[in-house]
Structures are given as C-alpha cells and as structure tokens.
Amino acid sequence: MATVFTRIINGELPGRIIWSDEHCVSMVDIRPLHPGHSLVIPRAEIDHWVDLEARLASHLMTVAHHVAKAQKAVVTSPRVGLMIAGFEVPHTHMHVVPMSSMAHLDFANARRGDPAELDAMADRLREALRDQGHTDTVV
C-alpha cells in the first residue's frame, strides 16, 4: 500500500508541494512545528534514510539546503533546523524547520496548520525559490 507521501506525490491526496524534480519533492508540512516547516521527500518509498543510495541522500540534502535558504528569506528566525525522525510515516523524509529555539523541533508542539496560512506560506516559499533561480523545479 502506498504511503501518504506517495499518494500526495501522485496527486491522489492534496499537498502544498513547493519543489518537484525527478528524485524528490518538498512540501509545506500540514502540522508545522514552526511557520515555514517543510518536508523533503524522495519519490521512492524508502522507509529508513540509511537505506537511501548515497547519491539520493546527497540530493535530498541539497534540496533541503535550497528550501532552508528560501525559508530564511521569508521567515524571521535565527536558524533553520534539519531533522530525520522516521517514526510518523514509513517513507524517508527530512523536516526543514525555521526555528528560534530547540522547542521548534519538538513534535509535541506541532499543531494543525490553518489552510489559508499554509497556502500563503507555500506561495512565499515558491517565490523565494524562484528568486534563487530554481524556476524549473518550483511547482
């Protein structure tokens, strides 16, 4: 059975995808730890990140880096955190989270995002990614 991420990638479920290429997507998390929280997800359903091919893992990190730069452009926070937890969905994904404290990496603080705010954030991140020159990968 396909994971929820695969179903979003395939267009079966809605998602606020901000980046799409042949290897991965990035989308705004619907339960953000902090405004701008996004996920970077390989298209391949690989449960544990240590099972990724090194080249794919490197690509995901590169995309996370681009997303983090976009977040820095649109969200006021001194840091952007990166976390791979892997317990919530059995499909590797990186959490890219603008943060001003370690509490912004605590899933106990996640809340269901307001759809209008999530849409607006996705638009702002897409624009920042385009401003960085990523016009061919921004959805």
PDB file of N, CA and C in Angstrom, residues 1-2 10 16 23 33 37 42 54 63-64 89 108-111 116 118 120 123 125-126:
ATOM      1  N   MET A   1       0.843  -1.188   0.000  1.00  0.00           N
ATOM      2  CA  MET A   1       0.000   0.000   0.000  1.00  0.00           C
ATOM      3  C   MET A   1       0.882   1.243   0.000  1.00  0.00           C
ATOM      4  N   ALA A   2       0.527   2.203  -0.803  1.00  0.00           N
ATOM      5  CA  ALA A   2       1.314   3.433  -0.933  1.00  0.00           C
ATOM      6  C   ALA A   2       1.245   4.261   0.346  1.00  0.00           C
ATOM      7  N   ASN A  10       1.607  11.511  -6.088  1.00  0.00           N
ATOM      8  CA  ASN A  10       0.846  11.026  -7.248  1.00  0.00           C
ATOM      9  C   ASN A  10      -0.427  11.821  -7.510  1.00  0.00           C
ATOM     10  N   ARG A  16       0.749  20.734  -0.473  1.00  0.00           N
ATOM     11  CA  ARG A  16       1.293  22.042  -0.851  1.00  0.00           C
ATOM     12  C   ARG A  16       2.751  21.857  -1.280  1.00  0.00           C
ATOM     13  N   HIS A  23      13.692  13.172  -8.604  1.00  0.00           N
ATOM     14  CA  HIS A  23      14.094  12.356  -7.459  1.00  0.00           C
ATOM     15  C   HIS A  23      13.295  12.614  -6.182  1.00  0.00           C
ATOM     16  N   LEU A  33       5.814  22.605  12.940  1.00  0.00           N
ATOM     17  CA  LEU A  33       6.434  22.858  14.248  1.00  0.00           C
ATOM     18  C   LEU A  33       6.672  24.348  14.426  1.00  0.00           C
ATOM     19  N   HIS A  37       7.743  25.315   8.172  1.00  0.00           N
ATOM     20  CA  HIS A  37       8.183  23.924   8.282  1.00  0.00           C
ATOM     21  C   HIS A  37       7.823  23.183   6.994  1.00  0.00           C
ATOM     22  N   PRO A  42      11.900  11.761  -0.803  1.00  0.00           N
ATOM     23  CA  PRO A  42      12.239  11.096  -2.066  1.00  0.00           C
ATOM     24  C   PRO A  42      10.973  10.511  -2.700  1.00  0.00           C
ATOM     25  N   ALA A  54      23.573   6.685  -1.571  1.00  0.00           N
ATOM     26  CA  ALA A  54      24.308   7.888  -1.167  1.00  0.00           C
ATOM     27  C   ALA A  54      24.018   9.067  -2.088  1.00  0.00           C
ATOM     28  N   VAL A  63      18.522  19.670  -1.801  1.00  0.00           N
ATOM     29  CA  VAL A  63      17.194  20.289  -1.885  1.00  0.00           C
ATOM     30  C   VAL A  63      16.820  20.909  -0.544  1.00  0.00           C
ATOM     31  N   ALA A  64      17.108  20.215   0.557  1.00  0.00           N
ATOM     32  CA  ALA A  64      16.836  20.779   1.889  1.00  0.00           C
ATOM     33  C   ALA A  64      17.590  22.097   2.078  1.00  0.00           C
ATOM     34  N   VAL A  89       5.758   8.364   9.416  1.00  0.00           N
ATOM     35  CA  VAL A  89       5.375   7.795   8.124  1.00  0.00           C
ATOM     36  C   VAL A  89       6.531   6.911   7.664  1.00  0.00           C
ATOM     37  N   ALA A 108       5.798  17.446  20.011  1.00  0.00           N
ATOM     38  CA  ALA A 108       4.712  17.727  20.948  1.00  0.00           C
ATOM     39  C   ALA A 108       4.143  19.124  20.702  1.00  0.00           C
ATOM     40  N   ASN A 109       4.913  19.982  20.047  1.00  0.00           N
ATOM     41  CA  ASN A 109       4.473  21.352  19.761  1.00  0.00           C
ATOM     42  C   ASN A 109       3.827  21.502  18.388  1.00  0.00           C
ATOM     43  N   ALA A 110       3.709  20.419  17.636  1.00  0.00           N
ATOM     44  CA  ALA A 110       3.081  20.500  16.313  1.00  0.00           C
ATOM     45  C   ALA A 110       1.611  20.818  16.459  1.00  0.00           C
ATOM     46  N   ARG A 111       1.111  21.594  15.528  1.00  0.00           N
ATOM     47  CA  ARG A 111      -0.315  21.930  15.538  1.00  0.00           C
ATOM     48  C   ARG A 111      -0.827  21.843  14.103  1.00  0.00           C
ATOM     49  N   ALA A 116      -5.352  28.454   5.017  1.00  0.00           N
ATOM     50  CA  ALA A 116      -5.016  29.704   4.328  1.00  0.00           C
ATOM     51  C   ALA A 116      -3.573  30.128   4.628  1.00  0.00           C
ATOM     52  N   LEU A 118      -1.105  28.066   5.468  1.00  0.00           N
ATOM     53  CA  LEU A 118      -0.230  27.107   4.794  1.00  0.00           C
ATOM     54  C   LEU A 118      -0.124  27.423   3.300  1.00  0.00           C
ATOM     55  N   ALA A 120      -0.526  30.382   1.900  1.00  0.00           N
ATOM     56  CA  ALA A 120       0.260  31.606   1.773  1.00  0.00           C
ATOM     57  C   ALA A 120       1.747  31.317   1.965  1.00  0.00           C
ATOM     58  N   ASP A 123       3.166  29.670  -1.124  1.00  0.00           N
ATOM     59  CA  ASP A 123       3.376  30.669  -2.177  1.00  0.00           C
ATOM     60  C   ASP A 123       4.636  31.491  -1.925  1.00  0.00           C
ATOM     61  N   LEU A 125       7.294  30.608  -0.159  1.00  0.00           N
ATOM     62  CA  LEU A 125       8.476  29.764  -0.342  1.00  0.00           C
ATOM     63  C   LEU A 125       8.740  29.506  -1.819  1.00  0.00           C
ATOM     64  N   ARG A 126       7.696  29.281  -2.605  1.00  0.00           N
ATOM     65  CA  ARG A 126       7.874  29.099  -4.052  1.00  0.00           C
ATOM     66  C   ARG A 126       8.520  30.335  -4.670  1.00  0.00           C
TER      67      ARG A 126
END
